[in-house]
mmCIF file of C-alpha atoms and ligand atoms in Angstrom:
data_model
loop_
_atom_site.group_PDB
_atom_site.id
_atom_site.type_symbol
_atom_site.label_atom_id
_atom_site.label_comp_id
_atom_site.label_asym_id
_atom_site.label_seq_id
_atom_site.Cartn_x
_atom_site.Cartn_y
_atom_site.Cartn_z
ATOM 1 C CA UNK A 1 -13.675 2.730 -10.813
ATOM 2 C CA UNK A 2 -13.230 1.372 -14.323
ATOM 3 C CA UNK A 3 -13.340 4.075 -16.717
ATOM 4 C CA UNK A 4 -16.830 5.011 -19.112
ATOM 5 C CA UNK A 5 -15.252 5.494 -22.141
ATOM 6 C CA UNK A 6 -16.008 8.346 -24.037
ATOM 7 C CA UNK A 7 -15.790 8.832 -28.235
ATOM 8 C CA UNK A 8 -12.464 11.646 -27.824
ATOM 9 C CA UNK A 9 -10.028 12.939 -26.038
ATOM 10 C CA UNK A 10 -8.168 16.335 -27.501
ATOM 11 C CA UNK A 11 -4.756 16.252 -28.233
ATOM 12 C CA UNK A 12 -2.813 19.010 -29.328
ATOM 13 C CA UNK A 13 -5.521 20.490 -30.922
ATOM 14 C CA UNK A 14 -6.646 17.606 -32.370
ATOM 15 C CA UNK A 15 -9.578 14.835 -31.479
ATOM 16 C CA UNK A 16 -8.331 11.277 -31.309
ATOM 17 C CA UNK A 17 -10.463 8.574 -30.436
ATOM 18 C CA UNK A 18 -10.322 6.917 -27.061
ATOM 19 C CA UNK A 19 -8.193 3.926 -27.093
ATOM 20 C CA UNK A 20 -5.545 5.643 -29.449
ATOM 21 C CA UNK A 21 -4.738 8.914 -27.753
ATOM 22 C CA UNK A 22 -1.400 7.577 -26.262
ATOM 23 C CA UNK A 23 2.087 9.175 -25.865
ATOM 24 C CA UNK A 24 5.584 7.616 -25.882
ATOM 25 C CA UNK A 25 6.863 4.958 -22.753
ATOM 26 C CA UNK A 26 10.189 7.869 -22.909
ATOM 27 C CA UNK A 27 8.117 10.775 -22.415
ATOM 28 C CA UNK A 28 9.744 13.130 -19.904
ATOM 29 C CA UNK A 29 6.475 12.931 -17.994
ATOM 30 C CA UNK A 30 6.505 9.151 -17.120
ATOM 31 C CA UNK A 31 9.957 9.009 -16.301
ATOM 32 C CA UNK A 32 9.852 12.378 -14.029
ATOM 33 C CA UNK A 33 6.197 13.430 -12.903
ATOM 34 C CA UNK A 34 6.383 16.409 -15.189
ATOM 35 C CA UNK A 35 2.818 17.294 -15.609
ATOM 36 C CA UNK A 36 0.474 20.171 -14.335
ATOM 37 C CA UNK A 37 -3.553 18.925 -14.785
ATOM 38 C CA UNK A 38 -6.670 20.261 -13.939
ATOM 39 C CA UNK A 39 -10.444 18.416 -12.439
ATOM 40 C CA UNK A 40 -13.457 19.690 -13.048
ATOM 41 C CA UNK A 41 -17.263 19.016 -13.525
ATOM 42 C CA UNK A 42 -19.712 19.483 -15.739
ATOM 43 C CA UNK A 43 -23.485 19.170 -14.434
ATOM 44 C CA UNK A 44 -26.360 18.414 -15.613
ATOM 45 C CA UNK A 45 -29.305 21.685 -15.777
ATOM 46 C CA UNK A 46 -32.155 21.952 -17.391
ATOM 47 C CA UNK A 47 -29.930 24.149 -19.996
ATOM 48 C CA UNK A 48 -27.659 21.266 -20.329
ATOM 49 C CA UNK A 49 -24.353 20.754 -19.906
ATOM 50 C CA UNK A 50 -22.774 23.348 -17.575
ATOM 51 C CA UNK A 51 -19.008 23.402 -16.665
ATOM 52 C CA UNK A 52 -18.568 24.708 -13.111
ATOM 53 C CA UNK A 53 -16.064 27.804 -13.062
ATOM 54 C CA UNK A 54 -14.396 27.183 -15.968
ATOM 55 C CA UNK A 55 -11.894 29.419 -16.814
ATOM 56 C CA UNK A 56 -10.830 29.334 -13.365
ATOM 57 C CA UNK A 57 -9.590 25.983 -14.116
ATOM 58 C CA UNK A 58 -7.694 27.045 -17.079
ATOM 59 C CA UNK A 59 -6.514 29.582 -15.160
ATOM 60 C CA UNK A 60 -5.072 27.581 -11.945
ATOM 61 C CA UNK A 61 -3.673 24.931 -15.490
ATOM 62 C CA UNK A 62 -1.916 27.944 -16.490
ATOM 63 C CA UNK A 63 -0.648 29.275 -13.193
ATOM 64 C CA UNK A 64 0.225 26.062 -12.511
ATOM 65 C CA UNK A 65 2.442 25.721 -15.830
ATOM 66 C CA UNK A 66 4.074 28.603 -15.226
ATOM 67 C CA UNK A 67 5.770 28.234 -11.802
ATOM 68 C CA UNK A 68 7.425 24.318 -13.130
ATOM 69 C CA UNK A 69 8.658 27.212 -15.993
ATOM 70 C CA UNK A 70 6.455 24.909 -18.768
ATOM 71 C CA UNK A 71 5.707 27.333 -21.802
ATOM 72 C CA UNK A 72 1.937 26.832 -22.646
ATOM 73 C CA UNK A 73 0.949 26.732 -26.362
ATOM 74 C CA UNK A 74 -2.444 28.170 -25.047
ATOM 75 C CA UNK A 75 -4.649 30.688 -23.916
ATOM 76 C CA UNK A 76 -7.027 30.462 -20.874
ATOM 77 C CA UNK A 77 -9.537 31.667 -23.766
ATOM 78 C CA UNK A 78 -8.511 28.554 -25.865
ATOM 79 C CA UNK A 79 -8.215 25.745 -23.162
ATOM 80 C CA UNK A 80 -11.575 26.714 -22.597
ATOM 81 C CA UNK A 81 -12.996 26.397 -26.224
ATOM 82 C CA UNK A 82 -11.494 23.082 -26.205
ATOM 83 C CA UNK A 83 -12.807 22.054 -23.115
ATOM 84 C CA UNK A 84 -15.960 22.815 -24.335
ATOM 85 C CA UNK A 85 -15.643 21.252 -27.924
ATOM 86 C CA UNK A 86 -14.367 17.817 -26.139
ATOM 87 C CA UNK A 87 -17.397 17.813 -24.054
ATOM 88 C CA UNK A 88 -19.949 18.547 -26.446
ATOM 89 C CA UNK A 89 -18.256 16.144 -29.413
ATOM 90 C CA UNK A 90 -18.646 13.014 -26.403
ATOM 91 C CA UNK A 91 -22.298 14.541 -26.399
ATOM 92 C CA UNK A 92 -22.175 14.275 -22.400
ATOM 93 C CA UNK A 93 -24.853 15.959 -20.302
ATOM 94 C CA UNK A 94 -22.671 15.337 -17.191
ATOM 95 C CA UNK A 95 -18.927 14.307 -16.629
ATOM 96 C CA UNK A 96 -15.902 14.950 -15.043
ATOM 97 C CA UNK A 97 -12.891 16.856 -17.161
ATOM 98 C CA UNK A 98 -9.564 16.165 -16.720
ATOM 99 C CA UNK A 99 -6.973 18.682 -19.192
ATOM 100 C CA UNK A 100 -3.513 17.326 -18.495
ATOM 101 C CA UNK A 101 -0.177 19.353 -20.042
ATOM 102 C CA UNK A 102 3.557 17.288 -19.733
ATOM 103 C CA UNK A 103 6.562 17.028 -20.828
ATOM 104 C CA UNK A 104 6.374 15.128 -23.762
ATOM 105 C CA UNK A 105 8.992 13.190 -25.910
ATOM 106 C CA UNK A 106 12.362 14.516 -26.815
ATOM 107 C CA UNK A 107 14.983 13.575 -24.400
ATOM 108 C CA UNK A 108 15.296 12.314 -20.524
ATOM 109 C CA UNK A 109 17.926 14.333 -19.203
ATOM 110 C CA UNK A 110 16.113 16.030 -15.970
ATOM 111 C CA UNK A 111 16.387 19.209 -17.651
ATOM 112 C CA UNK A 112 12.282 19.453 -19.238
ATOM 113 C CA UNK A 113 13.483 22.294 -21.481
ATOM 114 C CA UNK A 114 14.024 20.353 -24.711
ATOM 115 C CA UNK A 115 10.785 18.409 -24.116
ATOM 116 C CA UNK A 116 7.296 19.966 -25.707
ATOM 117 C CA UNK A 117 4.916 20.949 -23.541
ATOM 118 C CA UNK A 118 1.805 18.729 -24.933
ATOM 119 C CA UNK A 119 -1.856 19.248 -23.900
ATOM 120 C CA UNK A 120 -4.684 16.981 -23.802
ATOM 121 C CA UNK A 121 -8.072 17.232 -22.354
ATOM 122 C CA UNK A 122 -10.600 13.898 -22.005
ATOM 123 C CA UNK A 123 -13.805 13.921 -20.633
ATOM 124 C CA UNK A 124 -16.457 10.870 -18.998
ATOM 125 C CA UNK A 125 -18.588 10.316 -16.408
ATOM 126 C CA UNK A 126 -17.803 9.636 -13.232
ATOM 127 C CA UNK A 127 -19.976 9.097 -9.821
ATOM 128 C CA UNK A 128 -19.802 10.314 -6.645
ATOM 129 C CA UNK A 129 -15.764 10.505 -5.383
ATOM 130 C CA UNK A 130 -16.100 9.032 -1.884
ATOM 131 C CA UNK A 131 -19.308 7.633 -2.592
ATOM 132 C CA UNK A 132 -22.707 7.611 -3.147
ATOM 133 C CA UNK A 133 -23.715 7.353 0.252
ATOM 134 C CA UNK A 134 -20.842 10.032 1.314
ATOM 135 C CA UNK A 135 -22.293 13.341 0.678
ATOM 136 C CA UNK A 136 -25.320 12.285 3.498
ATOM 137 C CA UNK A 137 -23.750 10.241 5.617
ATOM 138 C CA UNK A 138 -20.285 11.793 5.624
ATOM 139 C CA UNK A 139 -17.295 9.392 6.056
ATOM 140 C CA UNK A 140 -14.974 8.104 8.170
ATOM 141 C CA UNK A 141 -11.214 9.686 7.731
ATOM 142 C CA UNK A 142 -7.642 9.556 9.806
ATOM 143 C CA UNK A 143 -5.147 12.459 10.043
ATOM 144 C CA UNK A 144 -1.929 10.540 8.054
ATOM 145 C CA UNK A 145 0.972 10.120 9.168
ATOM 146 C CA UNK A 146 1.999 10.943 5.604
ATOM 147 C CA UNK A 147 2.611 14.985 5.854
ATOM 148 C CA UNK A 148 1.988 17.021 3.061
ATOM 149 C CA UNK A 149 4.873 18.309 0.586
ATOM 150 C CA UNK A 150 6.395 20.947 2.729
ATOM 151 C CA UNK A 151 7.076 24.265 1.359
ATOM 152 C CA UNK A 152 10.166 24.245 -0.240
ATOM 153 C CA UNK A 153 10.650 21.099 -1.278
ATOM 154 C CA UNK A 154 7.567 21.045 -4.228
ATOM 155 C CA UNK A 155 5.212 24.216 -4.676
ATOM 156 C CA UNK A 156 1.791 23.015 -3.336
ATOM 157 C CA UNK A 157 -0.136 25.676 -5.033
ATOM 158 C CA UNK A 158 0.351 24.182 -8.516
ATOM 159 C CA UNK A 159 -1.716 21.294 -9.650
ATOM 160 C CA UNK A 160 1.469 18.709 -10.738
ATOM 161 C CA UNK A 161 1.121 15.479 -11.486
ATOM 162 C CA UNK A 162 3.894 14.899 -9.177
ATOM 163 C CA UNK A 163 2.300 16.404 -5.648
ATOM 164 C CA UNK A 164 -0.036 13.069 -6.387
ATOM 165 C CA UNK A 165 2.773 10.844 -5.508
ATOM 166 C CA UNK A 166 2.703 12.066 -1.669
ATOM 167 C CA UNK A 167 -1.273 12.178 -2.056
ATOM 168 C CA UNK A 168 -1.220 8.800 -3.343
ATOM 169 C CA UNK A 169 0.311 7.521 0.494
ATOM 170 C CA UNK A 170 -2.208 9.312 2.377
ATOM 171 C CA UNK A 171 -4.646 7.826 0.665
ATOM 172 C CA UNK A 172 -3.406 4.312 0.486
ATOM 173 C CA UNK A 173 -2.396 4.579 3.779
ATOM 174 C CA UNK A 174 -5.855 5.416 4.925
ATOM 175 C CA UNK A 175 -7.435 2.849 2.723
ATOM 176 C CA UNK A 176 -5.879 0.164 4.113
ATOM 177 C CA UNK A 177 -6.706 1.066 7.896
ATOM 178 C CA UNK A 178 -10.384 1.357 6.561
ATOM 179 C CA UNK A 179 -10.561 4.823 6.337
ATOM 180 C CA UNK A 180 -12.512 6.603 3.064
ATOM 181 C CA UNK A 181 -9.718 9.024 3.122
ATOM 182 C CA UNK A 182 -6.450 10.954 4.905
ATOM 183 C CA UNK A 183 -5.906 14.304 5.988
ATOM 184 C CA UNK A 184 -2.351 15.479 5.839
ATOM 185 C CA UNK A 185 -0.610 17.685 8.373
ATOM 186 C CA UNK A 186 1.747 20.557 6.923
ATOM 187 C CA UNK A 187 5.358 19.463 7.824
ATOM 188 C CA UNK A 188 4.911 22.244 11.193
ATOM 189 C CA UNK A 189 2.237 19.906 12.212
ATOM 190 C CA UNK A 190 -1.194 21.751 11.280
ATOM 191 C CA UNK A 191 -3.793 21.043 9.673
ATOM 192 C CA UNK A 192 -3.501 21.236 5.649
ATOM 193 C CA UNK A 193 -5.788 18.918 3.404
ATOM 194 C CA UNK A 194 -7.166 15.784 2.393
ATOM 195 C CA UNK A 195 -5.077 13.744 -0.486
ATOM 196 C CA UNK A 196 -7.564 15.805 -2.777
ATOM 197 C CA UNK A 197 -9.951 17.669 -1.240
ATOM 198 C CA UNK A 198 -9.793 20.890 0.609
ATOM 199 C CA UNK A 199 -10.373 20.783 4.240
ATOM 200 C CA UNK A 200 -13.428 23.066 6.693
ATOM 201 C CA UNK A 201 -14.024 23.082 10.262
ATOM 202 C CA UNK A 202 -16.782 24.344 12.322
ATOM 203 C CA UNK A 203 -15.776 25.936 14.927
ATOM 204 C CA UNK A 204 -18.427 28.229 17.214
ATOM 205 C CA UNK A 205 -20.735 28.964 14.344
ATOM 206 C CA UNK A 206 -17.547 29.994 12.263
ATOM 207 C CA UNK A 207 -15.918 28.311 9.687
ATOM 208 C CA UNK A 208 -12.499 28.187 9.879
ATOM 209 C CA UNK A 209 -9.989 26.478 6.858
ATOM 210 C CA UNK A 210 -6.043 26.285 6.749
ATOM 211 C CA UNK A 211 -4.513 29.204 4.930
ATOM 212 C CA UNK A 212 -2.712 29.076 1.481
ATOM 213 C CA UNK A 213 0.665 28.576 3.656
ATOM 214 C CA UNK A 214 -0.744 25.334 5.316
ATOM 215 C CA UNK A 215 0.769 23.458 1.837
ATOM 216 C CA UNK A 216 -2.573 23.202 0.260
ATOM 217 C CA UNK A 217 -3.574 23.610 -3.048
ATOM 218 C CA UNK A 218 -5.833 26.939 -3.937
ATOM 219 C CA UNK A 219 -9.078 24.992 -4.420
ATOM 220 C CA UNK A 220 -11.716 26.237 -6.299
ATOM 221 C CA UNK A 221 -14.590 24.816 -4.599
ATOM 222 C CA UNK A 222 -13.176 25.959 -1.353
ATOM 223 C CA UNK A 223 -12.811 29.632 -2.888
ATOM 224 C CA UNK A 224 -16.747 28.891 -3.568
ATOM 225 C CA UNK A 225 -17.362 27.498 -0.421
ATOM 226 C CA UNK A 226 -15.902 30.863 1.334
ATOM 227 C CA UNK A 227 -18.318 33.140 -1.279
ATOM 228 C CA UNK A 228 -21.319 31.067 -0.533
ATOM 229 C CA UNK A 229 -20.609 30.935 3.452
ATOM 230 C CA UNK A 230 -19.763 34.972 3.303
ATOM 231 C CA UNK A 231 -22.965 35.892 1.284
ATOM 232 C CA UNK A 232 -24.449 33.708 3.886
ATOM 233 C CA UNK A 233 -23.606 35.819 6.930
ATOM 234 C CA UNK A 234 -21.246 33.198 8.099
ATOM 235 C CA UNK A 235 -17.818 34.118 9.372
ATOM 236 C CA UNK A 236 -14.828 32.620 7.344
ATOM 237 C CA UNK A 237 -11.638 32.284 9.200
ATOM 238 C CA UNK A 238 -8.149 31.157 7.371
ATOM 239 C CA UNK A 239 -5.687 30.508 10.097
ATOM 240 C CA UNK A 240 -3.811 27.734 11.053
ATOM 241 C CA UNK A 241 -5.345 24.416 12.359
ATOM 242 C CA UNK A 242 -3.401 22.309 15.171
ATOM 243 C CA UNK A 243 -5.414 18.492 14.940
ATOM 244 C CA UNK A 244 -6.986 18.077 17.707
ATOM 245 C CA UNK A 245 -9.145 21.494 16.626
ATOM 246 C CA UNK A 246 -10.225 18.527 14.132
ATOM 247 C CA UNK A 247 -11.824 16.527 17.155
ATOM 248 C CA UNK A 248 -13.174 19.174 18.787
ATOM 249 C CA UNK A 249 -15.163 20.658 15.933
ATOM 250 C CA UNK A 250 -18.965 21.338 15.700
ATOM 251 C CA UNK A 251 -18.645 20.136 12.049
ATOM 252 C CA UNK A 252 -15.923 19.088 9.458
ATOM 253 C CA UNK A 253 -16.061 18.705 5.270
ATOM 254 C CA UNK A 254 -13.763 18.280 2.464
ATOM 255 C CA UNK A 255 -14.931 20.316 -0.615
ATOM 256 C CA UNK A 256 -13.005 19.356 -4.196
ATOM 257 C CA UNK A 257 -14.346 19.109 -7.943
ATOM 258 C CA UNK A 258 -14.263 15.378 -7.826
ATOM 259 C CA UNK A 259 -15.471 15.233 -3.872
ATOM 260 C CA UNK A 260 -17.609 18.345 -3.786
ATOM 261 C CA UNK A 261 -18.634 19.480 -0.080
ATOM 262 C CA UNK A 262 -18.253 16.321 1.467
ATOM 263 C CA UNK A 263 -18.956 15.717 5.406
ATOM 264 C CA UNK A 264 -16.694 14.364 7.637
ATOM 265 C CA UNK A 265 -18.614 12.173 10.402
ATOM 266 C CA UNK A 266 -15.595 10.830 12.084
ATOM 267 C CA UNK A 267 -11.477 11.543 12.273
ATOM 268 C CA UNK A 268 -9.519 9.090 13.846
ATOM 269 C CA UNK A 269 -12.666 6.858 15.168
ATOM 270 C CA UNK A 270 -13.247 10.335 17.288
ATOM 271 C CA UNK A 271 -17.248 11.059 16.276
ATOM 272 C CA UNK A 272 -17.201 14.706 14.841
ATOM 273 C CA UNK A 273 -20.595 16.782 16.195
ATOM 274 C CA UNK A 274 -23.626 14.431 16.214
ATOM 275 C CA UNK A 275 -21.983 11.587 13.611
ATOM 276 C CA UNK A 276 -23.522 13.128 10.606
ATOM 277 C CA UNK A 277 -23.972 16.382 8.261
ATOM 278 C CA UNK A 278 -24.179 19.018 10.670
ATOM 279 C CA UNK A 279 -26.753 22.108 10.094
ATOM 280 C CA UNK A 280 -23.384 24.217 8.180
ATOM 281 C CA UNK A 281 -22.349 21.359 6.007
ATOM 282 C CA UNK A 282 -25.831 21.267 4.512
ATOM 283 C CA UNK A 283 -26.845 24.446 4.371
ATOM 284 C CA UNK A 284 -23.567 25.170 2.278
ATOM 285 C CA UNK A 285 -24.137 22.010 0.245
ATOM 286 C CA UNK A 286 -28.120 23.367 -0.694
ATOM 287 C CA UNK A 287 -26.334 26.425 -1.767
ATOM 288 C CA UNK A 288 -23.913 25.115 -3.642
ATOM 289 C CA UNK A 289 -25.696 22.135 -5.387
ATOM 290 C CA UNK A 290 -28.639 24.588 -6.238
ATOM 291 C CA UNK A 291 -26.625 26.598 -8.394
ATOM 292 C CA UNK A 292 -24.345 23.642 -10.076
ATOM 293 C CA UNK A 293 -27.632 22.076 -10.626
ATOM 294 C CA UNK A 294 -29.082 25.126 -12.467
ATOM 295 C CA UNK A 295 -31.881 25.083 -9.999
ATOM 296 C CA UNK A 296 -31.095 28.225 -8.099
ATOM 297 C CA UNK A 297 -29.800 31.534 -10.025
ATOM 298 C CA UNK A 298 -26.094 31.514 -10.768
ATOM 299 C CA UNK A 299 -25.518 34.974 -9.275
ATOM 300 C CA UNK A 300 -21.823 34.238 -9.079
ATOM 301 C CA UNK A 301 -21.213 33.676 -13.108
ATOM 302 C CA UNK A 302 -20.015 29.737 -12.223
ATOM 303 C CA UNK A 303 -21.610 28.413 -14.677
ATOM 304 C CA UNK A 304 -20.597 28.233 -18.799
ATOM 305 C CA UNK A 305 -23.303 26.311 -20.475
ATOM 306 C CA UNK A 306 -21.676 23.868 -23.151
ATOM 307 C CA UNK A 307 -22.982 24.837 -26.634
ATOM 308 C CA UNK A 308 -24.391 22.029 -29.361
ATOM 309 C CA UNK A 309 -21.214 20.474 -30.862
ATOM 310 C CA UNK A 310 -21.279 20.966 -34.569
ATOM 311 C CA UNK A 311 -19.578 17.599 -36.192
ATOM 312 C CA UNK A 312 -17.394 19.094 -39.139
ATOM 313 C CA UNK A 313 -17.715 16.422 -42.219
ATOM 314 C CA UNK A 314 -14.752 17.047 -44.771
HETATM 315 N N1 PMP B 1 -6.410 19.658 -2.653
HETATM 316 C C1 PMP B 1 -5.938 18.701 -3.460
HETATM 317 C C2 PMP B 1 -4.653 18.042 -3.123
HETATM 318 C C3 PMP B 1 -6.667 18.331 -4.608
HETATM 319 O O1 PMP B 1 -6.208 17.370 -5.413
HETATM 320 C C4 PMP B 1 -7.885 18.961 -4.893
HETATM 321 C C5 PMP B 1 -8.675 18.572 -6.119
HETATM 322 N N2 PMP B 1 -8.305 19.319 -7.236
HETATM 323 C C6 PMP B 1 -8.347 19.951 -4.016
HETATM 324 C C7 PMP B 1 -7.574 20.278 -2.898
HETATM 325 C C8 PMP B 1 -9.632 20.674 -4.262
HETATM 326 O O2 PMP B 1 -9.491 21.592 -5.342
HETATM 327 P P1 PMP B 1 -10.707 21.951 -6.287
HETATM 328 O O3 PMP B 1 -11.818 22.393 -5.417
HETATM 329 O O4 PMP B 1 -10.198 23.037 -7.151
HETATM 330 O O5 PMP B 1 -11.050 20.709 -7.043
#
């Protein structure tokens, strides 16, 4: 994926165009993977623009600043103003948003503490993440043999830009077997996630999903996933997952911002269910595109609606 290049990106507070928002080659951040970042969408209603969960995002930025000890310059109320401005100043109906705080440029001891804690936020479309065809047909995924970041070595619950280097070998390593994507065992062996994506089995009518202590990252379209599946009568089960509950399943899907609620039609060349998006998956997926889409009430308060963007002329 090239990127669409949009008009802005917000730095700092401020709007610089596209091909000059840059930082420093001795930023702390290149040299050390200090960064804490956020992925979300925006969809297209017939209200417009709509950012899905918002401030939850801002939120999960936040908490996620706050355990690598990163002072934020910014409220949860503010990230979300700008969020907003940057989308409606590209004028974008639909898009994905990526807000991004590092360790910026001061010094390169390890120490981050003399660094500033920078923010920027950019904003452009972008497709499907595992495919157009993905979201129907499901796709074809290994279990790596890449685990994921065990407990205490890096905190999996915050969004850094660092995790990415561990997701970035499950999912090379699973490109270049042929798989669309890797899911990475915890370092006791079960089940915890894809390189970004969330992970759901179907197990007996239930749904089971690997719990926060499977090193996975608190997603918020799984946390959506669970509301919609609960309001739906289904039971939700968090619990570890050993792998071969993986080939055994009625049904498996990754959910993520980027990959939504994805199905899962094989693991390891082992066909999962029938092959394709079982009964569960789909249902959920109705629900849950519905009310992105604006087409079925947002009951839940997901949705913030992305005002007109007033341009400011000096
Ligand atoms: N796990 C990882 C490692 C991810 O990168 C993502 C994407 N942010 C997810 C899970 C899904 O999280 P969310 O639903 O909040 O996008």
């Amino acid at each position: 994926m090239a990127f669409d290049k949009t008009e802005y990106i917000w730095m700092n507070g401020k709007m610089i165009k596209w091909d000059e928002a840059k930082i420093h080659v001795l930023s702390h951040v290149v040299h050390y993977g200090s960064s804490v970042f956020e992925g979300m969408r925006v969809y297209k209603t017939p209200q417009g623009a709509a950012c899905f969960r918002l401030r939850d995002h801002s939120e999960r930025l936040l908490n996620s600043a706050k355990i690598y000890r990163m002072p934020m310059s910014w409220t949860a109320e503010e990230i979300d103003q700008a969020i907003l401005d940057t989308i409606g100043i590209n004028s974008l109906e639909e898009c994905y948003v990526r807000p991004v705080a590092y360790r910026g440029y001061e010094s390169l001891g390890v120490d981050p503490t003399p660094c500033p804690v920078d923010l920027t936020i950019a904003t452009w479309p972008w497709g499907k993440y595992l495919g157009a065809e993905a979201l129907e047909k499901g796709v074809s995924v290994c279990v790596s043999s890449w685990n994921r970041i065990a407990p205490n070595t890096m905190p999996a619950m915050a969004k850094a830009g660092a995790n990415y280097m561990n997701s970035q070998l499950i999912k090379q390593e699973a490109l270049s077997h042929g798989y669309s994507e890797g899911i990475a065992l915890d370092v006791y062996g079960h089940v915890s996630e894809g390189s970004g994506e969330n992970l759901f089995l179907v197990r007996k009518g239930a749904l089971v999903t690997p719990t926060f202590a499977a090193s996975i990252l608190p997603g918020i379209t799984r946390r959506s996933v669970i509301r919609l599946a609960e309001d739906m009568g289904i039971k939700v089960i968090e619990q570890n997952v050993p792998r071969e509950a993986l080939y055994l399943a009625e049904e498996v899907f990754f959910t993520g911002s980027a990959a939504e609620i994805t199905p899962i039609s094989r693991v390891d060349n082992i066909t999962i269910g029938d092959g394709v998006a079982g009964p569960m998956t789909r249902a959920l997926q109705k629900a849950f595109f519905g009310i992105v889409k604006g087409e079925v009430e947002d009951q839940y308060g997901w949705l913030t609606h992305v005002p007109k963007y007033e341009k400011v002329t000096a």
